[in-house]
Each structure stands twice: as structure tokens, then as C-alpha cells.
Amino acid sequence: MAARSAAPFVPEGADLAALRAAARGCEGCDLYRPATQTVFGEGPPDARLLIVGEQPGDVEDREGQPFVGPAGKLLDKALAEADLLREGVYVTNAVKHFKFVPAERGKRRIHKTPARGEVVACLPWLHAELGQVRPELVVCLGATAAKAVLGSAYKVSERRGQLEQADDYRVITTVHPSSVLRAPDRAEAYAAFLADLRTVRDHLGT
Ligand code: URA
């Protein structure tokens, strides 16, 4: 069976607005079926920094915007403290639909990590966003984003905070903000996350 891919849905040479509109109809893998909507990237088309997360969460799926739930709030706070205002950053996800399983009881939807095939299927959208924004630096939050950009052997735990090269892009990886929220010592995890974002700030220069 042919691998699933978003590629047939991605209009060639389209700007971000046209890409966003086309992504609403993406059926490149099956994640679109239970999800409420596609959550495309957001931010200035000429942003110097592009941040990649994993996939929209429950709040993002309902609101249609990336990183607007609890992990997004933590990201916004850390960006501001690192002197990197969210308004100047293009923020997106490796996978554009929320993958979840229903909770055994109640209406809650439990986040499920996307499979490698789903990440690969969605990559044409991320490549199109990168091609339009052409950021000076890409930041990957967590393993799914890092593996999407730097390959499946990449280990954030060993390489976080270091400057990497992926094709035409300089990349820095760090942990996902939701891992900071879950960490046993949240203050320590937050300090390490902030240190990585300050490294990003230093590499961006003025
Ligand atoms: N986690 C992500 O990786 N992306 C979002 O947009 C929200 C939560």
C-alpha cells in the first residue's frame, strides 16, 4: 500500500494564507476524521524564528490555533523571559491534527503521540511553511518535532540546546513545554527550558 501523504493537498508555490486554506481540506492521513479541524501554523510570514511543536492538543483542536492551551501559556511565558516575544515568532506543529483516544469515562480526550507514518505524512505542510517563512532559526519542541526535522535517530535528551543543521536550516531542539508541566521538579525543568530558549536568543543575534 502506498504511504499516506499530505503532498497531493499542498498547492505548489502558495503563500501562507493559501496553504492555511488548503490545509483545512487535508485528508493525507486519517487523523482528520476524529479531529475538529486542521490547526495550521501562525505568525508573521517574515518571522526570524520558527517554532515546531508536536501536534495540537485538546484546546488547540477546539480553537483552531497552535499553542493556546496550558503548554502554550508556559511557552509564551518562557519566550517573554528569554526576550523572544511570541508575536514575532511563527509557531506551528509537526502534525496538524489532534490525535487522541477518548477517556474510558467522561468526555475527556487523551492525547496520543502521533505515529512516525503520521508525522511523515504531514511533513509536506511543514516544509511548505519553512519554504515561505525562511526563518533564520528553527526551534523544535520535544522528540516528535525534533525527529520530524532532524531524522528519526535524533535524541533531544542528548543534544538539546545545541546548534544543528538540517538541509538549509539552523535548528535548536529543546524539550516540549508539556513535559515541563509534568516534571516532578517543575522549577528545575522550567529553568532548563528557559536556558535553551536563551541560547536560541543568543544565536538569533540582533
Ligand atoms: N502541544 C503541541 O505540541 N502543540 C500545540 O499546539 C499544543 C500543544
PDB file of C-alpha atoms and ligand atoms in Angstrom:
ATOM      1  CA  MET A   1       0.000   0.000   0.000  1.00  0.00           C
ATOM      2  CA  ALA A   2       1.322   3.480  -0.905  1.00  0.00           C
ATOM      3  CA  ALA A   3       2.421   5.602   2.082  1.00  0.00           C
ATOM      4  CA  ARG A   4      -0.106   8.246   3.093  1.00  0.00           C
ATOM      5  CA  SER A   5       0.937  11.846   2.451  1.00  0.00           C
ATOM      6  CA  ALA A   6      -0.337  15.397   2.575  1.00  0.00           C
ATOM      7  CA  ALA A   7       1.650  16.151  -0.588  1.00  0.00           C
ATOM      8  CA  PRO A   8      -1.329  15.999  -3.027  1.00  0.00           C
ATOM      9  CA  PHE A   9      -3.152  18.609  -0.878  1.00  0.00           C
ATOM     10  CA  VAL A  10      -0.276  21.141  -0.755  1.00  0.00           C
ATOM     11  CA  PRO A  11      -0.589  23.765  -3.504  1.00  0.00           C
ATOM     12  CA  GLU A  12       2.800  24.420  -5.061  1.00  0.00           C
ATOM     13  CA  GLY A  13       4.270  27.884  -4.538  1.00  0.00           C
ATOM     14  CA  ALA A  14       1.291  29.013  -2.430  1.00  0.00           C
ATOM     15  CA  ASP A  15       1.705  31.708   0.212  1.00  0.00           C
ATOM     16  CA  LEU A  16       0.891  31.039   3.859  1.00  0.00           C
ATOM     17  CA  ALA A  17      -2.726  32.176   3.589  1.00  0.00           C
ATOM     18  CA  ALA A  18      -3.358  29.844   0.644  1.00  0.00           C
ATOM     19  CA  LEU A  19      -1.524  26.997   2.388  1.00  0.00           C
ATOM     20  CA  ARG A  20      -3.634  27.503   5.518  1.00  0.00           C
ATOM     21  CA  ALA A  21      -6.825  27.450   3.459  1.00  0.00           C
ATOM     22  CA  ALA A  22      -5.767  24.294   1.592  1.00  0.00           C
ATOM     23  CA  ALA A  23      -4.733  22.541   4.820  1.00  0.00           C
ATOM     24  CA  ARG A  24      -8.354  22.740   6.035  1.00  0.00           C
ATOM     25  CA  GLY A  25      -9.212  20.057   3.487  1.00  0.00           C
ATOM     26  CA  CYS A  26      -6.222  17.782   4.084  1.00  0.00           C
ATOM     27  CA  GLU A  27      -7.006  14.064   4.124  1.00  0.00           C
ATOM     28  CA  GLY A  28      -3.367  12.987   3.799  1.00  0.00           C
ATOM     29  CA  CYS A  29      -3.732  10.596   6.745  1.00  0.00           C
ATOM     30  CA  ASP A  30      -6.694   9.518   8.885  1.00  0.00           C
ATOM     31  CA  LEU A  31      -6.145  11.969  11.751  1.00  0.00           C
ATOM     32  CA  TYR A  32      -8.519  14.467  10.113  1.00  0.00           C
ATOM     33  CA  ARG A  33     -11.501  12.155  10.748  1.00  0.00           C
ATOM     34  CA  PRO A  34     -11.983  12.465  14.538  1.00  0.00           C
ATOM     35  CA  ALA A  35     -10.309  15.895  14.858  1.00  0.00           C
ATOM     36  CA  THR A  36     -12.424  19.071  14.950  1.00  0.00           C
ATOM     37  CA  GLN A  37     -10.255  20.949  12.459  1.00  0.00           C
ATOM     38  CA  THR A  38      -6.794  21.400  10.981  1.00  0.00           C
ATOM     39  CA  VAL A  39      -4.579  23.572  13.186  1.00  0.00           C
ATOM     40  CA  PHE A  40      -2.150  25.335  10.871  1.00  0.00           C
ATOM     41  CA  GLY A  41       0.847  27.444  11.888  1.00  0.00           C
ATOM     42  CA  GLU A  42       0.502  31.093  12.857  1.00  0.00           C
ATOM     43  CA  GLY A  43       2.758  34.103  12.997  1.00  0.00           C
ATOM     44  CA  PRO A  44       4.455  36.731  10.853  1.00  0.00           C
ATOM     45  CA  PRO A  45       5.377  35.456   7.361  1.00  0.00           C
ATOM     46  CA  ASP A  46       8.815  37.067   7.787  1.00  0.00           C
ATOM     47  CA  ALA A  47       9.493  35.702  11.284  1.00  0.00           C
ATOM     48  CA  ARG A  48      13.183  35.123  12.056  1.00  0.00           C
ATOM     49  CA  LEU A  49      12.289  32.279  14.379  1.00  0.00           C
ATOM     50  CA  LEU A  50      10.005  29.332  13.594  1.00  0.00           C
ATOM     51  CA  ILE A  51       8.961  27.034  16.434  1.00  0.00           C
ATOM     52  CA  VAL A  52       7.724  23.493  15.773  1.00  0.00           C
ATOM     53  CA  GLY A  53       5.659  21.599  18.344  1.00  0.00           C
ATOM     54  CA  GLU A  54       4.259  18.078  18.163  1.00  0.00           C
ATOM     55  CA  GLN A  55       0.554  18.349  17.356  1.00  0.00           C
ATOM     56  CA  PRO A  56      -2.392  20.447  18.535  1.00  0.00           C
ATOM     57  CA  GLY A  57      -3.795  19.497  21.920  1.00  0.00           C
ATOM     58  CA  ASP A  58      -7.396  19.419  23.090  1.00  0.00           C
ATOM     59  CA  VAL A  59      -7.717  23.220  23.423  1.00  0.00           C
ATOM     60  CA  GLU A  60      -5.946  23.897  20.119  1.00  0.00           C
ATOM     61  CA  ASP A  61      -8.208  21.390  18.332  1.00  0.00           C
ATOM     62  CA  ARG A  62     -11.288  23.264  19.519  1.00  0.00           C
ATOM     63  CA  GLU A  63      -9.901  26.780  18.979  1.00  0.00           C
ATOM     64  CA  GLY A  64      -8.035  26.154  15.722  1.00  0.00           C
ATOM     65  CA  GLN A  65      -4.780  27.817  16.801  1.00  0.00           C
ATOM     66  CA  PRO A  66      -1.423  26.318  17.828  1.00  0.00           C
ATOM     67  CA  PHE A  67      -0.173  26.509  21.414  1.00  0.00           C
ATOM     68  CA  VAL A  68      -3.107  28.289  23.034  1.00  0.00           C
ATOM     69  CA  GLY A  69      -3.655  25.719  25.841  1.00  0.00           C
ATOM     70  CA  PRO A  70      -1.632  25.111  29.030  1.00  0.00           C
ATOM     71  CA  ALA A  71       1.609  24.190  27.185  1.00  0.00           C
ATOM     72  CA  GLY A  72       1.194  27.318  25.050  1.00  0.00           C
ATOM     73  CA  LYS A  73       0.841  29.516  28.132  1.00  0.00           C
ATOM     74  CA  LEU A  74       4.085  28.131  29.523  1.00  0.00           C
ATOM     75  CA  LEU A  75       5.769  28.610  26.150  1.00  0.00           C
ATOM     76  CA  ASP A  76       4.595  32.251  25.986  1.00  0.00           C
ATOM     77  CA  LYS A  77       5.950  32.951  29.474  1.00  0.00           C
ATOM     78  CA  ALA A  78       9.343  31.371  28.712  1.00  0.00           C
ATOM     79  CA  LEU A  79       9.595  33.168  25.349  1.00  0.00           C
ATOM     80  CA  ALA A  80       8.918  36.507  27.033  1.00  0.00           C
ATOM     81  CA  GLU A  81      11.504  35.802  29.745  1.00  0.00           C
ATOM     82  CA  ALA A  82      14.038  34.876  27.055  1.00  0.00           C
ATOM     83  CA  ASP A  83      13.339  38.175  25.297  1.00  0.00           C
ATOM     84  CA  LEU A  84      11.659  36.404  22.374  1.00  0.00           C
ATOM     85  CA  LEU A  85       8.122  37.714  22.084  1.00  0.00           C
ATOM     86  CA  ARG A  86       5.606  35.200  20.749  1.00  0.00           C
ATOM     87  CA  GLU A  87       4.157  37.869  18.405  1.00  0.00           C
ATOM     88  CA  GLY A  88       7.389  37.839  16.415  1.00  0.00           C
ATOM     89  CA  VAL A  89       7.581  34.055  16.121  1.00  0.00           C
ATOM     90  CA  TYR A  90       5.948  31.705  13.600  1.00  0.00           C
ATOM     91  CA  VAL A  91       4.551  28.806  15.653  1.00  0.00           C
ATOM     92  CA  THR A  92       3.443  25.524  14.117  1.00  0.00           C
ATOM     93  CA  ASN A  93       3.306  21.783  14.721  1.00  0.00           C
ATOM     94  CA  ALA A  94       4.830  18.728  13.033  1.00  0.00           C
ATOM     95  CA  VAL A  95       1.328  17.220  12.799  1.00  0.00           C
ATOM     96  CA  LYS A  96      -1.634  19.473  12.057  1.00  0.00           C
ATOM     97  CA  HIS A  97      -4.462  17.401  13.598  1.00  0.00           C
ATOM     98  CA  PHE A  98      -5.082  16.391  17.218  1.00  0.00           C
ATOM     99  CA  LYS A  99      -4.572  12.670  17.792  1.00  0.00           C
ATOM    100  CA  PHE A 100      -6.417  11.382  20.834  1.00  0.00           C
ATOM    101  CA  VAL A 101      -8.225   8.485  22.436  1.00  0.00           C
ATOM    102  CA  PRO A 102     -11.471   9.038  24.363  1.00  0.00           C
ATOM    103  CA  ALA A 103     -11.125   8.644  28.134  1.00  0.00           C
ATOM    104  CA  GLU A 104     -12.684   5.449  29.485  1.00  0.00           C
ATOM    105  CA  ARG A 105     -15.129   7.524  31.473  1.00  0.00           C
ATOM    106  CA  GLY A 106     -16.391  11.026  30.769  1.00  0.00           C
ATOM    107  CA  LYS A 107     -15.879  13.191  27.735  1.00  0.00           C
ATOM    108  CA  ARG A 108     -12.182  13.850  28.094  1.00  0.00           C
ATOM    109  CA  ARG A 109      -9.907  13.235  25.132  1.00  0.00           C
ATOM    110  CA  ILE A 110      -6.477  11.862  25.945  1.00  0.00           C
ATOM    111  CA  HIS A 111      -3.529  12.988  23.805  1.00  0.00           C
ATOM    112  CA  LYS A 112      -1.858  10.195  21.841  1.00  0.00           C
ATOM    113  CA  THR A 113       1.621  10.579  20.341  1.00  0.00           C
ATOM    114  CA  PRO A 114       1.445  10.557  16.533  1.00  0.00           C
ATOM    115  CA  ALA A 115       2.966   7.553  14.757  1.00  0.00           C
ATOM    116  CA  ARG A 116       6.035   8.085  12.574  1.00  0.00           C
ATOM    117  CA  GLY A 117       3.889   7.470   9.460  1.00  0.00           C
ATOM    118  CA  GLU A 118       1.521  10.276  10.502  1.00  0.00           C
ATOM    119  CA  VAL A 119       4.434  12.648  11.107  1.00  0.00           C
ATOM    120  CA  VAL A 120       5.957  11.805   7.730  1.00  0.00           C
ATOM    121  CA  ALA A 121       2.562  12.154   6.011  1.00  0.00           C
ATOM    122  CA  CYS A 122       2.198  15.674   7.444  1.00  0.00           C
ATOM    123  CA  LEU A 123       5.760  16.838   6.636  1.00  0.00           C
ATOM    124  CA  PRO A 124       4.861  18.483   3.279  1.00  0.00           C
ATOM    125  CA  TRP A 125       2.926  21.137   5.236  1.00  0.00           C
ATOM    126  CA  LEU A 126       5.895  21.896   7.486  1.00  0.00           C
ATOM    127  CA  HIS A 127       8.238  22.018   4.502  1.00  0.00           C
ATOM    128  CA  ALA A 128       5.872  24.427   2.743  1.00  0.00           C
ATOM    129  CA  GLU A 129       5.718  26.648   5.850  1.00  0.00           C
ATOM    130  CA  LEU A 130       9.520  26.629   6.133  1.00  0.00           C
ATOM    131  CA  GLY A 131       9.795  27.486   2.447  1.00  0.00           C
ATOM    132  CA  GLN A 132       7.529  30.505   2.867  1.00  0.00           C
ATOM    133  CA  VAL A 133       8.837  31.848   6.192  1.00  0.00           C
ATOM    134  CA  ARG A 134      12.530  31.039   5.572  1.00  0.00           C
ATOM    135  CA  PRO A 135      13.412  31.569   9.239  1.00  0.00           C
ATOM    136  CA  GLU A 136      16.943  32.212  10.446  1.00  0.00           C
ATOM    137  CA  LEU A 137      16.485  29.595  13.137  1.00  0.00           C
ATOM    138  CA  VAL A 138      14.097  26.697  13.775  1.00  0.00           C
ATOM    139  CA  VAL A 139      13.320  25.521  17.299  1.00  0.00           C
ATOM    140  CA  CYS A 140      11.920  22.025  17.795  1.00  0.00           C
ATOM    141  CA  LEU A 141       9.959  21.383  20.980  1.00  0.00           C
ATOM    142  CA  GLY A 142      10.212  17.736  22.019  1.00  0.00           C
ATOM    143  CA  ALA A 143      11.077  14.464  20.311  1.00  0.00           C
ATOM    144  CA  THR A 144       8.325  14.373  17.680  1.00  0.00           C
ATOM    145  CA  ALA A 145       9.235  17.782  16.265  1.00  0.00           C
ATOM    146  CA  ALA A 146      12.973  17.093  16.519  1.00  0.00           C
ATOM    147  CA  LYS A 147      12.697  13.750  14.709  1.00  0.00           C
ATOM    148  CA  ALA A 148      10.458  15.319  12.052  1.00  0.00           C
ATOM    149  CA  VAL A 149      13.101  17.938  11.270  1.00  0.00           C
ATOM    150  CA  LEU A 150      16.374  16.134  12.077  1.00  0.00           C
ATOM    151  CA  GLY A 151      15.556  12.466  11.424  1.00  0.00           C
ATOM    152  CA  SER A 152      14.244   9.599  13.496  1.00  0.00           C
ATOM    153  CA  ALA A 153      17.600   8.796  15.166  1.00  0.00           C
ATOM    154  CA  TYR A 154      17.798  12.245  16.778  1.00  0.00           C
ATOM    155  CA  LYS A 155      17.790  12.348  20.597  1.00  0.00           C
ATOM    156  CA  VAL A 156      16.680  15.579  22.280  1.00  0.00           C
ATOM    157  CA  SER A 157      17.903  14.282  25.658  1.00  0.00           C
ATOM    158  CA  GLU A 158      21.489  14.135  24.322  1.00  0.00           C
ATOM    159  CA  ARG A 159      21.524  17.174  22.044  1.00  0.00           C
ATOM    160  CA  ARG A 160      19.148  19.809  23.452  1.00  0.00           C
ATOM    161  CA  GLY A 161      20.337  23.395  23.322  1.00  0.00           C
ATOM    162  CA  GLN A 162      22.980  22.730  20.634  1.00  0.00           C
ATOM    163  CA  LEU A 163      23.046  24.227  17.179  1.00  0.00           C
ATOM    164  CA  GLU A 164      22.170  21.681  14.465  1.00  0.00           C
ATOM    165  CA  GLN A 165      21.930  21.888  10.686  1.00  0.00           C
ATOM    166  CA  ALA A 166      19.021  20.352   8.735  1.00  0.00           C
ATOM    167  CA  ASP A 167      19.154  20.976   4.997  1.00  0.00           C
ATOM    168  CA  ASP A 168      19.066  24.774   4.712  1.00  0.00           C
ATOM    169  CA  TYR A 169      18.092  25.441   8.322  1.00  0.00           C
ATOM    170  CA  ARG A 170      19.864  26.062  11.576  1.00  0.00           C
ATOM    171  CA  VAL A 171      17.965  24.197  14.277  1.00  0.00           C
ATOM    172  CA  ILE A 172      17.987  24.074  18.072  1.00  0.00           C
ATOM    173  CA  THR A 173      15.982  21.467  19.951  1.00  0.00           C
ATOM    174  CA  THR A 174      14.635  21.520  23.466  1.00  0.00           C
ATOM    175  CA  VAL A 175      12.012  19.683  25.470  1.00  0.00           C
ATOM    176  CA  HIS A 176       8.286  20.099  24.926  1.00  0.00           C
ATOM    177  CA  PRO A 177       6.664  22.589  27.339  1.00  0.00           C
ATOM    178  CA  SER A 178       4.110  19.943  28.375  1.00  0.00           C
ATOM    179  CA  SER A 179       6.998  17.847  29.747  1.00  0.00           C
ATOM    180  CA  VAL A 180       7.911  20.853  31.907  1.00  0.00           C
ATOM    181  CA  LEU A 181       4.319  20.936  33.218  1.00  0.00           C
ATOM    182  CA  ARG A 182       4.535  17.206  34.076  1.00  0.00           C
ATOM    183  CA  ALA A 183       8.067  17.273  35.537  1.00  0.00           C
ATOM    184  CA  PRO A 184       8.454  16.168  39.191  1.00  0.00           C
ATOM    185  CA  ASP A 185      10.633  19.247  39.773  1.00  0.00           C
ATOM    186  CA  ARG A 186       8.848  21.785  37.634  1.00  0.00           C
ATOM    187  CA  ALA A 187      11.062  24.725  38.663  1.00  0.00           C
ATOM    188  CA  GLU A 188      14.205  22.884  37.612  1.00  0.00           C
ATOM    189  CA  ALA A 189      12.662  21.729  34.309  1.00  0.00           C
ATOM    190  CA  TYR A 190      11.449  25.258  33.584  1.00  0.00           C
ATOM    191  CA  ALA A 191      14.898  26.743  34.300  1.00  0.00           C
ATOM    192  CA  ALA A 192      16.499  24.285  31.834  1.00  0.00           C
ATOM    193  CA  PHE A 193      13.838  25.062  29.203  1.00  0.00           C
ATOM    194  CA  LEU A 194      14.407  28.788  29.676  1.00  0.00           C
ATOM    195  CA  ALA A 195      18.187  28.302  29.382  1.00  0.00           C
ATOM    196  CA  ASP A 196      17.651  26.614  25.993  1.00  0.00           C
ATOM    197  CA  LEU A 197      15.448  29.497  24.812  1.00  0.00           C
ATOM    198  CA  ARG A 198      18.112  31.981  25.948  1.00  0.00           C
ATOM    199  CA  THR A 199      20.604  30.045  23.801  1.00  0.00           C
ATOM    200  CA  VAL A 200      18.146  30.457  20.918  1.00  0.00           C
ATOM    201  CA  ARG A 201      18.038  34.186  21.648  1.00  0.00           C
ATOM    202  CA  ASP A 202      21.847  34.372  21.581  1.00  0.00           C
ATOM    203  CA  HIS A 203      22.025  32.567  18.227  1.00  0.00           C
ATOM    204  CA  LEU A 204      19.461  34.898  16.695  1.00  0.00           C
ATOM    205  CA  GLY A 205      21.578  37.936  17.488  1.00  0.00           C
ATOM    206  CA  THR A 206      20.103  41.372  16.985  1.00  0.00           C
TER     207      THR A 206
HETATM  208  N1  URA B   1       1.337  20.847  22.099  1.00  0.00           N
HETATM  209  C1  URA B   1       1.887  20.979  20.877  1.00  0.00           C
HETATM  210  O1  URA B   1       2.860  20.316  20.540  1.00  0.00           O
HETATM  211  N2  URA B   1       1.357  21.860  20.046  1.00  0.00           N
HETATM  212  C2  URA B   1       0.312  22.612  20.348  1.00  0.00           C
HETATM  213  O2  URA B   1      -0.114  23.389  19.507  1.00  0.00           O
HETATM  214  C3  URA B   1      -0.248  22.461  21.633  1.00  0.00           C
HETATM  215  C4  URA B   1       0.274  21.580  22.491  1.00  0.00           C
END
